[in-house]
Coordinates of C-alpha atoms in Angstrom, one line a residue:
X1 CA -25.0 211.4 354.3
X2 CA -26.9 212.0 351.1
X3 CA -30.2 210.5 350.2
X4 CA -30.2 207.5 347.4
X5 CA -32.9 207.5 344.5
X6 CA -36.0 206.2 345.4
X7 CA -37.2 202.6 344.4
X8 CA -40.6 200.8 344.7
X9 CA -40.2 197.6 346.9
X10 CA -40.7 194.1 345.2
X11 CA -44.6 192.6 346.9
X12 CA -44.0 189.2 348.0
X13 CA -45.1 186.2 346.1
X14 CA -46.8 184.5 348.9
X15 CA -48.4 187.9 350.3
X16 CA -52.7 187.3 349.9
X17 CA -53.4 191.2 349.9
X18 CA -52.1 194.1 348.3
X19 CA -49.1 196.6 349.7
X20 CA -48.9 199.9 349.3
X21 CA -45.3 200.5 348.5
X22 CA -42.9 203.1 349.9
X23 CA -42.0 204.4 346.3
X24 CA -41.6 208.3 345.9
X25 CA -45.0 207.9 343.8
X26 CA -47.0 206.1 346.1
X27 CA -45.4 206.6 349.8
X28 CA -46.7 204.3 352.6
X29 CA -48.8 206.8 354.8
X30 CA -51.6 205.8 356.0
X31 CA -50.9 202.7 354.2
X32 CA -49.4 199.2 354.6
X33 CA -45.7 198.0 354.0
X34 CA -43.4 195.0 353.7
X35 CA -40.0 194.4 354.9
X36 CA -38.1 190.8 354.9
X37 CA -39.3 190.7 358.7
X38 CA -42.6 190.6 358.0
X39 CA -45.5 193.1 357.2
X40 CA -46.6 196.6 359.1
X41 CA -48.9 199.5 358.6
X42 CA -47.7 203.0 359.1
X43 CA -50.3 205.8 359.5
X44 CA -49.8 209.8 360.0
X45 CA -51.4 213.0 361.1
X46 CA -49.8 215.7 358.7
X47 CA -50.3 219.3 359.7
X48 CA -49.5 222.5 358.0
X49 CA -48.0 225.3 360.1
X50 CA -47.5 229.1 359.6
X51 CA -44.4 229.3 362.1
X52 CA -42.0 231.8 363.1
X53 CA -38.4 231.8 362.8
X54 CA -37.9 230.3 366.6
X55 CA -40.3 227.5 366.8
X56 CA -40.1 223.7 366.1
X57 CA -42.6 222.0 364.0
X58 CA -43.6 218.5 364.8
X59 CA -45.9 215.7 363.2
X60 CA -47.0 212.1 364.1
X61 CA -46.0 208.8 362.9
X62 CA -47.8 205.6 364.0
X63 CA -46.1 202.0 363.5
X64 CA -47.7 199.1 364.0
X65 CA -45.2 196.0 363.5
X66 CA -44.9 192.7 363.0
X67 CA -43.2 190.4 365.8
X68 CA -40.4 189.5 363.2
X69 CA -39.6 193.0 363.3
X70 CA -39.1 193.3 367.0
X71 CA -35.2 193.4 367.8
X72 CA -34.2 194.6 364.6
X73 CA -33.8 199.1 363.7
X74 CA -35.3 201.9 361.6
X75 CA -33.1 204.2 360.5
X76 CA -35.3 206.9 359.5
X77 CA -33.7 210.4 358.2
X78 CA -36.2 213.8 357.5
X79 CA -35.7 214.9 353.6
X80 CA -37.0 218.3 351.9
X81 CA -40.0 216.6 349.9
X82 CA -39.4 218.9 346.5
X83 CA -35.9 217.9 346.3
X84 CA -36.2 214.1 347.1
X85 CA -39.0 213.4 344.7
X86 CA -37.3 215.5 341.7
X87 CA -34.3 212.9 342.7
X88 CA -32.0 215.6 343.9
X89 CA -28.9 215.0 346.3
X90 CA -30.1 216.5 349.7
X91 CA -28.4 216.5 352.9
X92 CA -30.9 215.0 356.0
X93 CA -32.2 217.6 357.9
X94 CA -31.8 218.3 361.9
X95 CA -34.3 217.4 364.6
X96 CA -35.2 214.6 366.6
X97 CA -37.6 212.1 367.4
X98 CA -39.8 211.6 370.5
X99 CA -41.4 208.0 371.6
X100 CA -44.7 208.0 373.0
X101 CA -46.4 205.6 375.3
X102 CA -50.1 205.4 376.8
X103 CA -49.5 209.5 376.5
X104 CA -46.3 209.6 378.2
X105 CA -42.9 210.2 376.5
X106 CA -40.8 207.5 376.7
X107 CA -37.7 207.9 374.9
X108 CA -36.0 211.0 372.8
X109 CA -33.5 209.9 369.9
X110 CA -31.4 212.2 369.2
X111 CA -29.6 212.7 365.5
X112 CA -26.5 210.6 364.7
X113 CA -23.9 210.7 362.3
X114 CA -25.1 212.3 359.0
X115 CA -28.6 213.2 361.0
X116 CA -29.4 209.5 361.0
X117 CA -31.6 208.4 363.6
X118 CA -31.7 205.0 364.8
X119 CA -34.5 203.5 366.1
X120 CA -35.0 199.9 368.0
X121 CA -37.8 198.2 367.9
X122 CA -38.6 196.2 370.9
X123 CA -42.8 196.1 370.5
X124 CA -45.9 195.6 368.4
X125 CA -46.8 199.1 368.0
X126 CA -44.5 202.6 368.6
X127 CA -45.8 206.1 368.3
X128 CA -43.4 208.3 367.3
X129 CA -43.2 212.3 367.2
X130 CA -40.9 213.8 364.4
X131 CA -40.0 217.4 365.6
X132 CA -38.1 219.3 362.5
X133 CA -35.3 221.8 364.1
X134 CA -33.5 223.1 360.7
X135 CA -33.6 225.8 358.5
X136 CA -37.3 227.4 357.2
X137 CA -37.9 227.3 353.8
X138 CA -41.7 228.8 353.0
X139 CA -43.5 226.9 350.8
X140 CA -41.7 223.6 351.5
X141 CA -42.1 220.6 352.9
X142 CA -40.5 218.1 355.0
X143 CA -41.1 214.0 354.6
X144 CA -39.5 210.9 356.6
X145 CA -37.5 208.7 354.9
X146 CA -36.5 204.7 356.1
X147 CA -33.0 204.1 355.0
X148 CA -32.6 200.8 353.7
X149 CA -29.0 198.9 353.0
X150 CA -27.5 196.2 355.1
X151 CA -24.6 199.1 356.4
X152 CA -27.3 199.5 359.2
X153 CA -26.9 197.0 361.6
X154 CA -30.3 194.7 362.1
X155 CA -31.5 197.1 360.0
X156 CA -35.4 196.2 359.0
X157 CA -35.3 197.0 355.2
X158 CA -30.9 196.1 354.7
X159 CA -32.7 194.5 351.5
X160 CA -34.1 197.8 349.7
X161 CA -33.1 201.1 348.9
X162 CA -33.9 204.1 350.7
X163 CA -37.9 204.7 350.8
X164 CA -40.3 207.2 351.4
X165 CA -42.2 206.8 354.5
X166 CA -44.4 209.5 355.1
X167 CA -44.9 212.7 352.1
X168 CA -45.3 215.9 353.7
X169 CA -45.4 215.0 357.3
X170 CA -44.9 218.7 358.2
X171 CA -45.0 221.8 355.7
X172 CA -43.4 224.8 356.8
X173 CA -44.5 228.5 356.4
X174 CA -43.7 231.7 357.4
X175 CA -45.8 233.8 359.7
X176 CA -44.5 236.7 360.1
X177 CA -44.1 238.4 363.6
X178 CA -45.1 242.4 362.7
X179 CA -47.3 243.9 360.4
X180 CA -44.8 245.6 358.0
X181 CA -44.0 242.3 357.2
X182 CA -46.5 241.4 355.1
X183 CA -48.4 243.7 352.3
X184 CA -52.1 243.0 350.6
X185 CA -52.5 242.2 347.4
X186 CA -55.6 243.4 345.4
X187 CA -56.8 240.2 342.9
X188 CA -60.2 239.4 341.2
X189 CA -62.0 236.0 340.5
X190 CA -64.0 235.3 338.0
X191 CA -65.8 231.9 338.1
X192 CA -69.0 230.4 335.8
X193 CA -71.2 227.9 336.3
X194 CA -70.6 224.7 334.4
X195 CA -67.4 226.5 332.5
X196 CA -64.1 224.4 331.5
X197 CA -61.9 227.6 332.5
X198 CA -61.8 230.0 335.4
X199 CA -60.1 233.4 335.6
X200 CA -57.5 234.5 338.2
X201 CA -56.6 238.6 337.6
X202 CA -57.7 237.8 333.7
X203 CA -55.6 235.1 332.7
X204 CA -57.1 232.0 332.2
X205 CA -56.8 228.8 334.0
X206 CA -58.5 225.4 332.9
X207 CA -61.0 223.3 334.8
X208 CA -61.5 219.7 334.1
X209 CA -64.1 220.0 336.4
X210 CA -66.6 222.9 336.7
X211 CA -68.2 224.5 339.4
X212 CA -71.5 223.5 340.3
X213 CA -74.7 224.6 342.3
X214 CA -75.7 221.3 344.9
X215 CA -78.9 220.1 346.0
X216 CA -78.8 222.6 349.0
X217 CA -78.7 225.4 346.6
X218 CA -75.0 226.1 347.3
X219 CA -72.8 227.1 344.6
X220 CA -69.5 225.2 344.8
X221 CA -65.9 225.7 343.3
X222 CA -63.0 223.6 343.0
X223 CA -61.0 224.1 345.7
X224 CA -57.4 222.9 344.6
X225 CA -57.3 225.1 341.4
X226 CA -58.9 228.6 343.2
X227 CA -56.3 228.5 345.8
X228 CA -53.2 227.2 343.8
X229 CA -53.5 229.4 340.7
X230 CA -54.0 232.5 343.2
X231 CA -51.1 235.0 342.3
X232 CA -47.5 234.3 342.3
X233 CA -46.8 236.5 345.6
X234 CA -49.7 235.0 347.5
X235 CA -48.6 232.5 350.2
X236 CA -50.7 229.2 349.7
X237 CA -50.7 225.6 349.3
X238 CA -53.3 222.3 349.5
X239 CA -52.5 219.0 350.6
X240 CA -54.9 216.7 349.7
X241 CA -55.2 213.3 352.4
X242 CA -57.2 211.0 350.8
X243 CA -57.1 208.0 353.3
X244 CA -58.5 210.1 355.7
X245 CA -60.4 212.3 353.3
X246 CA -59.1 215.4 354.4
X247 CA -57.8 218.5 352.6
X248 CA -55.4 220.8 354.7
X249 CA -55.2 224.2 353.0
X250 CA -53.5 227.5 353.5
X251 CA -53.9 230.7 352.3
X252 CA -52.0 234.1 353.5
X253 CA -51.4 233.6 357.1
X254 CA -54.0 231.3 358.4
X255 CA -54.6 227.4 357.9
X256 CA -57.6 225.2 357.6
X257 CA -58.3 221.5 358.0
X258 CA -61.7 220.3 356.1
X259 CA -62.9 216.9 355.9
X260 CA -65.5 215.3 353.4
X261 CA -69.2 215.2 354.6
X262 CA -68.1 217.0 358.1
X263 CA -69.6 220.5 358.8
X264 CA -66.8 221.1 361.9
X265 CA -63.8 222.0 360.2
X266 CA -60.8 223.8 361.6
X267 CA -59.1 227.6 361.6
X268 CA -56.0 228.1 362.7
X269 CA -56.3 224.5 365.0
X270 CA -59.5 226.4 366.3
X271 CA -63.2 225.0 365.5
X272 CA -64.8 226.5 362.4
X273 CA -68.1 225.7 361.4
X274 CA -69.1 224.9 357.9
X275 CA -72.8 226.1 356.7
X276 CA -71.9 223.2 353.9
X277 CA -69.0 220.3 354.0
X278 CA -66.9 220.1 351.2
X279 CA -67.6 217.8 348.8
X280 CA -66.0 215.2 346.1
X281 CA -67.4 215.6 342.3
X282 CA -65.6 213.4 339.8
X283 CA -62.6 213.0 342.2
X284 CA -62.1 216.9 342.9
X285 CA -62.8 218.6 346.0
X286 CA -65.0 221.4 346.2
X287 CA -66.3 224.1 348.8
X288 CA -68.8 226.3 349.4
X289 CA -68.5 229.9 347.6
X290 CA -69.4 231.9 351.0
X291 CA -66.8 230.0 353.0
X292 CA -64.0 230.3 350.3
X293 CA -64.0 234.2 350.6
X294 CA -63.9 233.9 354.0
X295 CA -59.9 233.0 353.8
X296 CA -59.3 236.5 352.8
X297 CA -59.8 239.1 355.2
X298 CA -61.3 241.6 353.0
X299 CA -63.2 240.1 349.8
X300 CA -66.5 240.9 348.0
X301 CA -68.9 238.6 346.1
X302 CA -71.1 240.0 342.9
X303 CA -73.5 237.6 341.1
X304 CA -74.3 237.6 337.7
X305 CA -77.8 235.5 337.0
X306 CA -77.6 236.0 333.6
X307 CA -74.7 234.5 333.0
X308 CA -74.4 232.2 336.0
X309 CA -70.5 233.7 336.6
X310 CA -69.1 234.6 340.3
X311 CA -67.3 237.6 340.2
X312 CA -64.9 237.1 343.5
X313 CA -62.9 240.5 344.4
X314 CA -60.2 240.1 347.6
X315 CA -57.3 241.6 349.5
X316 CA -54.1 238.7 350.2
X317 CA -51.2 238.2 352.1
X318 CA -48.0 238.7 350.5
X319 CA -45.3 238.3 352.7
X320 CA -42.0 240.9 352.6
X321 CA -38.9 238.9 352.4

Protein backbone atom coordinates (compact mmCIF):
# COMPACT_ATOMS: atom_id res chain seq x y z
CA UNK A 1 0.00 0.00 0.00
CA UNK A 2 1.65 3.22 -0.88
CA UNK A 3 0.87 6.66 0.50
CA UNK A 4 -1.11 9.25 -1.90
CA UNK A 5 0.00 13.04 -2.09
CA UNK A 6 -1.16 14.99 0.50
CA UNK A 7 -4.20 17.52 0.02
CA UNK A 8 -5.62 20.31 2.28
CA UNK A 9 -9.34 19.54 3.09
CA UNK A 10 -12.09 21.92 1.73
CA UNK A 11 -13.62 24.06 5.33
CA UNK A 12 -17.26 23.90 5.18
CA UNK A 13 -19.41 26.65 4.15
CA UNK A 14 -21.71 26.63 7.06
CA UNK A 15 -18.81 25.89 9.67
CA UNK A 16 -18.81 29.37 12.23
CA UNK A 17 -15.06 28.84 13.35
CA UNK A 18 -11.92 28.13 11.75
CA UNK A 19 -10.29 24.38 11.08
CA UNK A 20 -7.03 23.59 11.16
CA UNK A 21 -6.61 21.29 8.23
CA UNK A 22 -4.77 17.92 7.94
CA UNK A 23 -2.51 19.30 4.96
CA UNK A 24 1.23 18.13 4.99
CA UNK A 25 1.86 22.01 5.82
CA UNK A 26 -0.42 22.50 8.57
CA UNK A 27 -1.22 18.84 10.16
CA UNK A 28 -4.05 18.64 12.63
CA UNK A 29 -2.20 18.01 16.01
CA UNK A 30 -3.21 19.55 18.70
CA UNK A 31 -5.64 21.05 16.46
CA UNK A 32 -9.32 20.68 15.14
CA UNK A 33 -10.57 18.81 11.94
CA UNK A 34 -13.58 18.21 9.70
CA UNK A 35 -14.86 15.12 8.06
CA UNK A 36 -18.41 14.82 6.27
CA UNK A 37 -19.58 13.30 9.75
CA UNK A 38 -19.12 16.07 11.48
CA UNK A 39 -16.26 17.95 13.31
CA UNK A 40 -13.35 16.56 15.93
CA UNK A 41 -10.27 17.69 17.64
CA UNK A 42 -7.23 15.55 17.69
CA UNK A 43 -4.43 16.40 20.26
CA UNK A 44 -0.85 14.56 20.83
CA UNK A 45 2.06 14.12 23.28
CA UNK A 46 5.15 13.70 20.87
CA UNK A 47 8.26 12.49 22.51
CA UNK A 48 11.82 12.13 21.23
CA UNK A 49 13.62 8.88 22.08
CA UNK A 50 17.39 7.80 21.96
CA UNK A 51 16.47 3.89 21.70
CA UNK A 52 18.27 0.85 21.15
CA UNK A 53 18.01 -1.51 18.37
CA UNK A 54 15.44 -3.91 20.54
CA UNK A 55 12.92 -1.54 21.87
CA UNK A 56 9.53 -0.11 20.64
CA UNK A 57 8.81 3.44 20.66
CA UNK A 58 5.32 4.65 21.31
CA UNK A 59 3.39 8.06 21.35
CA UNK A 60 -0.17 9.34 22.22
CA UNK A 61 -3.03 10.33 20.14
CA UNK A 62 -6.27 11.76 21.66
CA UNK A 63 -9.65 11.89 19.55
CA UNK A 64 -12.42 13.58 20.59
CA UNK A 65 -15.36 12.97 18.04
CA UNK A 66 -18.43 13.99 16.98
CA UNK A 67 -21.63 11.60 17.43
CA UNK A 68 -21.96 11.50 13.50
CA UNK A 69 -18.80 9.91 13.58
CA UNK A 70 -19.63 7.03 15.90
CA UNK A 71 -20.21 3.72 13.78
CA UNK A 72 -18.18 4.70 10.98
CA UNK A 73 -13.70 3.71 10.76
CA UNK A 74 -10.22 5.37 10.79
CA UNK A 75 -7.93 3.85 8.85
CA UNK A 76 -4.86 5.30 10.03
CA UNK A 77 -1.27 3.98 8.57
CA UNK A 78 2.37 5.29 10.31
CA UNK A 79 4.55 7.10 7.39
CA UNK A 80 8.48 8.23 7.62
CA UNK A 81 7.73 12.08 7.99
CA UNK A 82 10.87 13.16 5.58
CA UNK A 83 9.67 11.06 2.83
CA UNK A 84 5.85 11.88 3.04
CA UNK A 85 6.18 15.62 3.16
CA UNK A 86 8.90 15.76 0.21
CA UNK A 87 5.83 13.61 -1.58
CA UNK A 88 7.81 10.49 -1.92
CA UNK A 89 6.18 6.90 -2.41
CA UNK A 90 6.70 5.20 1.02
CA UNK A 91 5.58 1.93 2.11
CA UNK A 92 3.44 2.12 5.82
CA UNK A 93 5.45 1.09 8.45
CA UNK A 94 4.84 -1.95 11.11
CA UNK A 95 3.43 -1.53 14.60
CA UNK A 96 0.29 -1.45 16.18
CA UNK A 97 -2.16 0.47 18.05
CA UNK A 98 -3.29 0.17 21.71
CA UNK A 99 -6.87 1.69 22.96
CA UNK A 100 -6.97 3.14 26.24
CA UNK A 101 -9.84 3.56 28.66
CA UNK A 102 -10.10 5.31 32.27
CA UNK A 103 -6.18 3.93 32.22
CA UNK A 104 -6.93 0.54 31.24
CA UNK A 105 -6.16 -0.96 27.83
CA UNK A 106 -8.97 -1.89 26.06
CA UNK A 107 -8.36 -3.05 22.75
CA UNK A 108 -4.99 -3.81 20.61
CA UNK A 109 -5.34 -3.47 16.69
CA UNK A 110 -3.14 -5.16 15.00
CA UNK A 111 -1.74 -4.24 11.28
CA UNK A 112 -3.84 -5.29 8.24
CA UNK A 113 -3.30 -5.74 4.73
CA UNK A 114 -0.65 -3.18 3.53
CA UNK A 115 -0.03 -2.16 7.44
CA UNK A 116 -3.40 -0.59 7.41
CA UNK A 117 -5.02 -0.36 10.61
CA UNK A 118 -8.66 -0.16 11.02
CA UNK A 119 -10.19 1.51 13.63
CA UNK A 120 -14.08 1.65 14.75
CA UNK A 121 -15.41 4.20 16.39
CA UNK A 122 -18.19 3.43 18.73
CA UNK A 123 -17.65 6.72 21.36
CA UNK A 124 -17.21 10.44 21.91
CA UNK A 125 -13.73 10.38 22.81
CA UNK A 126 -10.80 7.30 22.11
CA UNK A 127 -7.30 7.43 23.38
CA UNK A 128 -5.11 5.72 21.36
CA UNK A 129 -1.26 4.57 21.77
CA UNK A 130 0.73 4.22 18.47
CA UNK A 131 3.71 1.88 19.22
CA UNK A 132 6.23 1.89 16.04
CA UNK A 133 7.85 -1.81 15.58
CA UNK A 134 9.96 -1.28 12.16
CA UNK A 135 13.15 -0.54 11.10
CA UNK A 136 15.40 2.42 12.98
CA UNK A 137 16.51 5.11 10.97
CA UNK A 138 18.51 7.89 13.26
CA UNK A 139 17.57 11.13 12.73
CA UNK A 140 14.01 10.36 11.37
CA UNK A 141 10.77 10.58 12.26
CA UNK A 142 7.61 8.83 12.21
CA UNK A 143 3.99 10.64 11.68
CA UNK A 144 0.24 9.01 11.54
CA UNK A 145 -1.51 9.38 8.62
CA UNK A 146 -5.73 8.98 8.12
CA UNK A 147 -6.34 7.32 4.84
CA UNK A 148 -9.15 8.76 3.13
CA UNK A 149 -11.07 7.17 -0.13
CA UNK A 150 -14.41 5.48 -0.09
CA UNK A 151 -12.35 1.81 -0.71
CA UNK A 152 -12.59 1.84 3.22
CA UNK A 153 -15.74 0.69 4.22
CA UNK A 154 -17.72 3.53 6.53
CA UNK A 155 -14.71 5.04 6.21
CA UNK A 156 -14.83 8.66 8.10
CA UNK A 157 -12.91 10.83 5.51
CA UNK A 158 -14.07 8.27 1.93
CA UNK A 159 -14.44 12.05 0.68
CA UNK A 160 -10.64 13.25 0.85
CA UNK A 161 -7.36 12.12 0.13
CA UNK A 162 -4.94 10.71 2.38
CA UNK A 163 -4.08 13.34 5.32
CA UNK A 164 -1.62 13.93 7.83
CA UNK A 165 -2.75 13.46 11.23
CA UNK A 166 -0.14 13.89 13.62
CA UNK A 167 3.84 15.33 12.38
CA UNK A 168 6.42 13.68 14.27
CA UNK A 169 4.50 11.68 16.73
CA UNK A 170 7.70 9.72 17.59
CA UNK A 171 11.39 10.51 16.43
CA UNK A 172 13.69 7.84 16.50
CA UNK A 173 17.49 7.84 17.60
CA UNK A 174 20.11 5.68 18.23
CA UNK A 175 21.62 5.14 21.59
CA UNK A 176 24.13 3.15 21.50
CA UNK A 177 24.61 0.14 23.92
CA UNK A 178 28.71 0.30 24.58
CA UNK A 179 31.11 2.94 24.73
CA UNK A 180 33.24 2.24 21.52
CA UNK A 181 30.21 3.12 19.88
CA UNK A 182 30.24 6.54 19.99
CA UNK A 183 33.52 9.01 19.73
CA UNK A 184 33.74 12.90 20.92
CA UNK A 185 33.94 15.49 18.81
CA UNK A 186 35.98 18.67 19.80
CA UNK A 187 33.84 22.00 18.31
CA UNK A 188 34.00 25.71 19.36
CA UNK A 189 31.15 28.43 19.54
CA UNK A 190 31.46 31.71 19.08
CA UNK A 191 28.33 33.86 19.82
CA UNK A 192 27.94 38.01 20.21
CA UNK A 193 25.67 39.98 21.65
CA UNK A 194 23.11 41.66 19.47
CA UNK A 195 25.12 40.09 16.15
CA UNK A 196 23.11 38.97 12.87
CA UNK A 197 25.58 35.81 12.54
CA UNK A 198 26.97 33.23 14.88
CA UNK A 199 29.95 30.96 14.42
CA UNK A 200 30.01 27.06 14.59
CA UNK A 201 33.91 25.71 14.16
CA UNK A 202 34.51 29.15 12.08
CA UNK A 203 32.02 29.04 9.48
CA UNK A 204 29.43 31.37 9.74
CA UNK A 205 25.79 30.84 10.31
CA UNK A 206 23.10 33.77 10.11
CA UNK A 207 20.78 34.91 12.83
CA UNK A 208 17.55 36.73 12.22
CA UNK A 209 17.41 37.03 15.59
CA UNK A 210 20.38 37.83 18.01
CA UNK A 211 21.17 36.78 21.31
CA UNK A 212 20.27 38.89 24.07
CA UNK A 213 21.08 39.55 27.82
CA UNK A 214 17.22 39.53 29.88
CA UNK A 215 16.06 41.51 32.71
CA UNK A 216 17.50 38.82 35.14
CA UNK A 217 20.90 39.50 33.74
CA UNK A 218 20.95 36.14 31.83
CA UNK A 219 22.55 36.11 28.55
CA UNK A 220 20.34 34.12 26.08
CA UNK A 221 20.89 32.36 22.66
CA UNK A 222 18.71 31.05 20.08
CA UNK A 223 18.16 27.75 20.76
CA UNK A 224 17.05 26.22 17.24
CA UNK A 225 20.05 27.60 15.25
CA UNK A 226 22.97 26.61 18.18
CA UNK A 227 21.87 23.08 18.21
CA UNK A 228 20.89 22.55 14.46
CA UNK A 229 23.99 24.07 12.77
CA UNK A 230 26.15 21.92 15.40
CA UNK A 231 28.59 19.75 13.18
CA UNK A 232 27.50 17.32 10.57
CA UNK A 233 28.56 14.12 12.80
CA UNK A 234 26.85 15.37 15.88
CA UNK A 235 23.57 13.60 16.59
CA UNK A 236 20.81 16.36 17.18
CA UNK A 237 17.49 17.63 16.34
CA UNK A 238 14.57 20.28 17.87
CA UNK A 239 10.97 19.96 17.53
CA UNK A 240 9.31 22.86 18.20
CA UNK A 241 5.34 22.28 19.77
CA UNK A 242 3.80 25.38 19.66
CA UNK A 243 0.21 24.62 20.91
CA UNK A 244 1.67 23.50 23.90
CA UNK A 245 4.58 25.72 23.82
CA UNK A 246 7.08 23.27 24.14
CA UNK A 247 10.45 22.61 22.52
CA UNK A 248 11.76 18.90 22.63
CA UNK A 249 15.46 18.85 21.87
CA UNK A 250 18.27 16.44 21.56
CA UNK A 251 21.75 16.57 21.54
CA UNK A 252 24.37 13.52 21.53
CA UNK A 253 22.76 10.93 23.58
CA UNK A 254 20.43 12.61 26.01
CA UNK A 255 16.98 14.44 25.45
CA UNK A 256 15.26 17.42 26.95
CA UNK A 257 11.70 18.66 27.14
CA UNK A 258 11.45 22.66 27.99
CA UNK A 259 8.41 24.57 28.10
CA UNK A 260 7.89 28.49 27.91
CA UNK A 261 7.85 30.43 31.26
CA UNK A 262 8.38 26.90 33.24
CA UNK A 263 11.65 26.54 35.30
CA UNK A 264 10.99 22.39 35.68
CA UNK A 265 12.06 21.04 32.53
CA UNK A 266 13.05 17.53 31.77
CA UNK A 267 16.44 15.25 31.17
CA UNK A 268 16.29 12.18 29.92
CA UNK A 269 12.25 11.94 31.13
CA UNK A 270 13.95 12.88 34.63
CA UNK A 271 13.19 16.43 36.36
CA UNK A 272 15.77 19.13 35.53
CA UNK A 273 15.64 22.30 36.99
CA UNK A 274 16.06 25.53 35.05
CA UNK A 275 17.91 28.61 36.93
CA UNK A 276 15.87 30.53 33.88
CA UNK A 277 12.85 29.22 31.55
CA UNK A 278 13.30 29.57 28.00
CA UNK A 279 11.93 32.22 26.44
CA UNK A 280 10.09 33.57 23.02
CA UNK A 281 11.76 36.83 21.40
CA UNK A 282 10.32 37.81 18.11
CA UNK A 283 8.88 34.19 17.61
CA UNK A 284 12.29 32.30 18.40
CA UNK A 285 13.01 30.37 21.30
CA UNK A 286 15.90 31.03 23.41
CA UNK A 287 17.83 29.59 26.56
CA UNK A 288 19.96 30.33 29.03
CA UNK A 289 23.82 30.23 28.10
CA UNK A 290 24.78 28.17 31.51
CA UNK A 291 22.09 25.57 30.79
CA UNK A 292 22.92 25.22 26.94
CA UNK A 293 26.60 23.94 27.85
CA UNK A 294 25.20 21.77 30.09
CA UNK A 295 24.08 19.29 27.06
CA UNK A 296 27.59 18.54 26.50
CA UNK A 297 29.41 16.57 28.97
CA UNK A 298 32.54 18.41 28.77
CA UNK A 299 32.33 22.22 27.63
CA UNK A 300 34.00 25.52 28.75
CA UNK A 301 32.54 29.11 28.66
CA UNK A 302 35.06 32.30 28.17
CA UNK A 303 33.56 35.83 28.20
CA UNK A 304 34.76 38.54 26.32
CA UNK A 305 33.32 42.17 27.91
CA UNK A 306 34.84 44.03 25.44
CA UNK A 307 33.23 42.68 22.80
CA UNK A 308 30.18 41.26 24.41
CA UNK A 309 31.04 37.67 22.30
CA UNK A 310 30.60 34.01 24.10
CA UNK A 311 33.27 31.93 23.30
CA UNK A 312 31.59 28.24 23.88
CA UNK A 313 34.28 25.33 23.63
CA UNK A 314 32.69 21.51 23.98
CA UNK A 315 33.20 17.80 23.56
CA UNK A 316 29.92 15.85 21.38
CA UNK A 317 28.62 12.68 20.65
CA UNK A 318 29.23 11.27 17.39
CA UNK A 319 27.92 8.02 17.07
CA UNK A 320 30.09 5.01 15.09
CA UNK A 321 27.92 3.48 12.50
Amino acid sequence: MMKKRCMALTLAAVMAFSVTAFGASNPAQNGKWESAYGNGTVSAEKEMYATTVRSMLSGNVTFTLPQEAQGKKLYLALVDTEDWLSGGEEAFYYGFLEEWKNGDMKMIYMKGEGNVFTVPLTEDTMELKVVYDDERKAGRSISLVALGGSQYADNLFAEYEDQLLVQDLISLYYRPDYKNEIEMVPCTIDVTIGADIMQVDGKSYPLDVPAYINDAGYTMLPMRALVENLPEEVQKKVIWDGQQRTALLLCGMTTYRLTDGQKEAEKDGQLWMLKSPLEIKEGRVFLPLREIVTFWDQSNIQWENETKTVHISADMVHFLE
